[in-house]
Amino acid sequence: MKKIVVLTGAGVSAESGIKTFRDAGGLWEGHDIMEVASPEGWRKNMEAVLEFYNQRRRQLLEVKPNAGHYALVELEKKFEVSIITQNIDDLHERAGSSRIIHLHGELLKARSTKDPSIIYEWAKDINPGDTCPLGSQLRPHIVWFGEAVPMIEMAAMETMTADAVIIIGTSMQVYPAAGLVDFAEKAKRIFYVDPKPAINYELSRAASLSVVAESATAGVPKVVKELLEQ
Ligand code: NAD
């Protein structure tokens, strides 16, 4: 076994203090997700969307990676590891993982609304009137509901070559990320670490699925230990 692909969702960062939204009944930190994470929401109330992500960014700068993030770094001692994350936080980077694909964008980046290739590192607030050199408003570098997921092809290619897959803290409901398991044709083991595992259609067809119904800080170190010892 050489290559491990890890698919993470909001649950891996929950114990760092960043709330998931499924756990709060479809709200994300008290907000209706379509109001703050869709192109329609942006057109309707740009200020509210900017403020929502400004709050998330400020919160992110105050939290730290947890034992789940750190355990994944240990895997690199023995395996080639690619992390495919639905998260917009940078906690895998801060823990020290080497290869991370952000499917849904990154909170600490801003981009032009006119030319999506103009992207900046951005750790402060994005305010109305902050513009790119073309004069257009900056927006968070986030993939909103209804938008294309440009990194999905790369993520599918990575998953195809995985010898094992670890899925952590995702309700497996947000597509296309939740469908990636279908590409894990070569994987001999699939682990799913989540205190409330949700077996979707793709997972129900997966061979050799091991469900670890625990939190990320408890379950991920166990899975990592098993893989390192085999
Ligand atoms: P999700 O669909 O990945 O669901 C959250 C999952 O985490 C649930 O299955 C829940 O049982 C599990 N969970 C809760 N506590 C956990 C713990 N301690 N350890 C392990 N698993 C735990 O995520 P979502 O909240 O529905 O978010 C979907 C999208 O919203 C994400 O893909 C992302 O784009 C965005 N989001 C990102 C962040 C972040 O960057 N940290 C946080 C919230 C939402």
XYZ file of C-alpha atoms and ligand atoms in Angstrom:
274
model
C 0.000 0.000 0.000
C 1.502 3.323 -1.075
C -1.030 6.068 -1.537
C -3.733 7.304 0.834
C -6.404 9.807 -0.112
C -8.211 11.571 2.731
C -11.572 13.268 2.172
C -12.451 15.708 4.945
C -15.562 17.741 5.766
C -16.508 20.302 8.382
C -16.463 17.626 11.135
C -12.653 17.403 11.157
C -12.508 21.044 12.278
C -15.474 20.888 14.700
C -13.289 20.161 17.737
C -11.079 23.128 16.835
C -14.150 25.282 17.451
C -15.495 25.787 13.916
C -19.138 24.741 13.685
C -20.431 22.461 10.929
C -23.777 23.467 9.498
C -25.606 20.150 9.264
C -25.253 19.755 13.027
C -27.098 23.041 13.521
C -30.130 21.986 11.467
C -29.056 23.411 8.116
C -27.849 26.722 9.500
C -24.205 27.718 9.360
C -23.259 29.672 12.498
C -26.912 30.794 12.721
C -27.228 31.862 9.072
C -29.426 30.480 6.283
C -26.854 28.864 4.034
C -28.448 30.031 0.766
C -28.389 33.655 1.951
C -24.643 33.598 2.596
C -23.241 30.904 0.312
C -24.901 31.321 -3.088
C -24.588 33.691 -6.068
C -28.226 34.736 -5.417
C -27.354 35.687 -1.826
C -24.399 37.732 -3.111
C -26.578 39.588 -5.655
C -29.258 40.234 -3.024
C -27.049 41.435 -0.183
C -23.328 41.636 -0.855
C -22.652 43.389 2.468
C -24.213 40.550 4.489
C -22.214 37.919 2.578
C -18.950 39.821 3.061
C -19.691 40.245 6.768
C -20.505 36.545 7.185
C -17.144 35.516 5.712
C -15.329 38.307 7.584
C -16.644 36.793 10.831
C -15.587 33.291 9.732
C -12.106 34.606 8.796
C -11.660 36.368 12.156
C -12.760 33.196 13.961
C -10.370 31.059 11.896
C -7.414 33.188 12.955
C -8.236 32.377 16.605
C -8.505 28.579 16.386
C -5.898 25.837 16.074
C -5.619 22.446 14.357
C -6.672 19.479 16.522
C -5.417 15.909 17.048
C -7.317 14.766 13.942
C -5.471 17.198 11.660
C -2.131 16.332 13.290
C -2.621 12.561 13.030
C -2.998 12.891 9.243
C 0.453 14.499 9.057
C 1.923 11.353 10.690
C 0.672 9.263 7.767
C 3.235 10.971 5.532
C 6.013 9.039 7.338
C 4.987 5.926 5.429
C 2.609 6.916 2.629
C 2.038 9.362 -0.163
C -0.934 11.311 1.218
C -3.345 13.629 -0.585
C -5.978 15.465 1.412
C -9.102 16.499 -0.448
C -11.017 18.864 1.795
C -14.448 20.439 1.525
C -13.345 22.860 4.224
C -12.460 26.440 3.552
C -10.272 26.717 6.650
C -6.468 26.271 6.574
C -6.159 23.883 9.534
C -4.675 21.012 7.460
C -2.008 23.433 6.186
C -1.251 24.706 9.690
C -1.013 21.157 11.061
C 1.671 20.484 8.436
C 0.069 18.293 5.744
C 1.914 18.627 2.428
C -0.664 18.073 -0.290
C -4.117 19.599 0.114
C -6.798 20.122 -2.513
C -9.501 22.602 -1.462
C -12.684 21.648 -3.291
C -14.756 24.547 -1.973
C -12.176 27.322 -1.923
C -10.189 29.026 0.791
C -11.299 31.549 3.383
C -7.879 33.227 3.487
C -8.040 34.193 -0.193
C -9.997 36.882 -2.043
C -10.658 37.072 -5.755
C -11.869 39.424 -8.442
C -15.543 39.218 -9.448
C -14.527 40.048 -13.042
C -11.535 37.787 -13.604
C -11.540 34.631 -11.421
C -7.821 34.111 -12.088
C -7.000 37.241 -10.037
C -6.639 35.762 -6.529
C -4.987 37.287 -3.449
C -3.859 35.930 -0.088
C -6.270 37.760 2.244
C -6.241 37.464 6.050
C -8.166 40.673 6.878
C -11.791 41.702 6.231
C -13.012 42.103 2.640
C -15.002 45.345 2.581
C -17.375 46.833 0.006
C -15.126 48.963 -2.212
C -12.122 46.619 -2.013
C -11.419 46.121 -5.704
C -9.078 44.269 -8.061
C -6.921 46.219 -10.581
C -9.804 45.906 -13.108
C -11.976 47.894 -10.699
C -14.339 45.083 -9.744
C -15.380 44.213 -6.197
C -13.382 41.468 -4.445
C -15.296 38.419 -3.173
C -14.316 35.501 -0.955
C -12.468 32.753 -2.881
C -15.220 30.261 -2.053
C -17.221 27.857 -4.218
C -20.849 28.715 -3.466
C -23.846 26.424 -3.889
C -24.734 26.296 -7.571
C -21.215 27.192 -8.744
C -18.818 24.885 -10.597
C -16.215 22.989 -8.554
C -13.025 23.490 -10.610
C -10.873 21.154 -8.480
C -13.209 18.150 -8.754
C -11.394 16.589 -11.732
C -8.053 16.679 -9.963
C -9.708 15.217 -6.849
C -11.252 12.381 -8.893
C -7.860 11.556 -10.478
C -6.253 11.443 -7.026
C -8.994 9.160 -5.700
C -8.596 6.758 -8.638
C -4.992 6.046 -7.701
C -5.599 5.625 -3.931
C -4.736 2.326 -2.218
C -6.827 3.390 0.794
C -9.304 6.200 1.459
C -10.116 7.844 4.801
C -13.321 9.913 4.952
C -13.626 12.196 7.987
C -16.408 14.395 9.345
C -18.625 14.789 6.346
C -22.339 14.105 6.050
C -21.707 12.906 2.448
C -24.544 15.104 1.183
C -22.790 17.886 -0.698
C -22.115 16.770 -4.290
C -19.924 16.383 -6.258
C -17.576 15.821 -3.263
C -19.843 13.121 -1.801
C -19.632 11.147 -5.061
C -15.828 10.908 -5.081
C -15.955 7.466 -3.399
C -17.119 6.057 -6.743
C -13.653 6.785 -8.148
C -11.875 4.748 -5.452
C -11.772 1.657 -7.689
C -8.314 0.562 -6.597
C -8.715 1.164 -2.844
C -8.509 -1.953 -0.703
C -9.715 -0.173 2.446
C -12.155 2.696 2.973
C -12.457 4.169 6.491
C -15.239 6.575 7.478
C -14.722 8.474 10.753
C -17.811 10.404 11.891
C -19.814 10.292 15.162
C -23.014 10.277 13.075
C -22.022 8.376 9.940
C -24.333 8.859 6.971
C -23.937 6.061 4.433
C -24.914 7.570 1.085
C -25.521 5.610 -2.132
C -21.860 5.655 -3.173
C -20.633 4.456 0.251
C -23.267 1.715 0.385
C -21.649 0.205 -2.739
C -18.060 0.581 -1.517
C -16.106 -2.588 -0.853
C -14.340 -3.079 2.501
C -15.857 -0.113 4.338
C -14.826 0.326 7.999
C -17.046 2.766 9.877
C -15.481 4.414 12.930
C -18.387 6.149 14.685
C -16.214 8.496 16.735
C -15.155 12.125 16.735
C -12.160 13.139 14.617
C -9.794 13.629 17.566
C -10.579 10.120 18.873
C -11.102 8.158 15.638
C -8.493 9.575 13.240
C -5.444 8.760 15.427
C -6.745 5.155 15.707
C -7.101 4.741 11.944
C -3.686 6.322 11.360
C -2.080 3.972 13.917
C -3.639 0.940 12.235
C -2.363 2.005 8.816
C 1.139 2.820 10.062
C 1.427 -0.524 11.877
C 0.306 -2.791 9.058
P -20.586 18.120 6.340
O -21.587 17.887 5.294
O -19.229 17.712 6.049
O -21.271 17.601 7.793
C -20.639 17.675 9.038
C -20.311 16.258 9.500
O -19.370 16.347 10.543
C -21.535 15.489 10.021
O -21.611 14.219 9.395
C -21.240 15.330 11.519
O -21.709 14.101 12.056
C -19.712 15.382 11.511
N -19.112 15.771 12.788
C -19.573 16.624 13.729
N -18.713 16.714 14.755
C -17.660 15.925 14.438
C -16.439 15.602 15.088
N -16.117 16.125 16.278
N -15.593 14.741 14.478
C -15.894 14.199 13.284
N -17.050 14.462 12.619
C -17.910 15.314 13.191
O -20.254 19.497 6.589
P -21.255 20.640 6.607
O -21.161 21.244 7.946
O -22.558 20.117 6.139
O -20.585 21.574 5.521
C -20.700 21.410 4.136
C -19.894 22.522 3.466
O -19.979 23.762 4.200
C -18.452 22.196 3.514
O -18.189 21.363 2.464
C -17.796 23.581 3.473
O -17.727 24.081 2.172
C -18.728 24.405 4.293
N -18.247 24.479 5.711
C -16.898 24.557 5.967
C -16.430 24.615 7.274
C -14.943 24.678 7.517
O -14.197 25.090 6.632
N -14.437 24.260 8.689
C -17.346 24.598 8.331
C -18.734 24.524 8.036
C -19.161 24.460 6.718
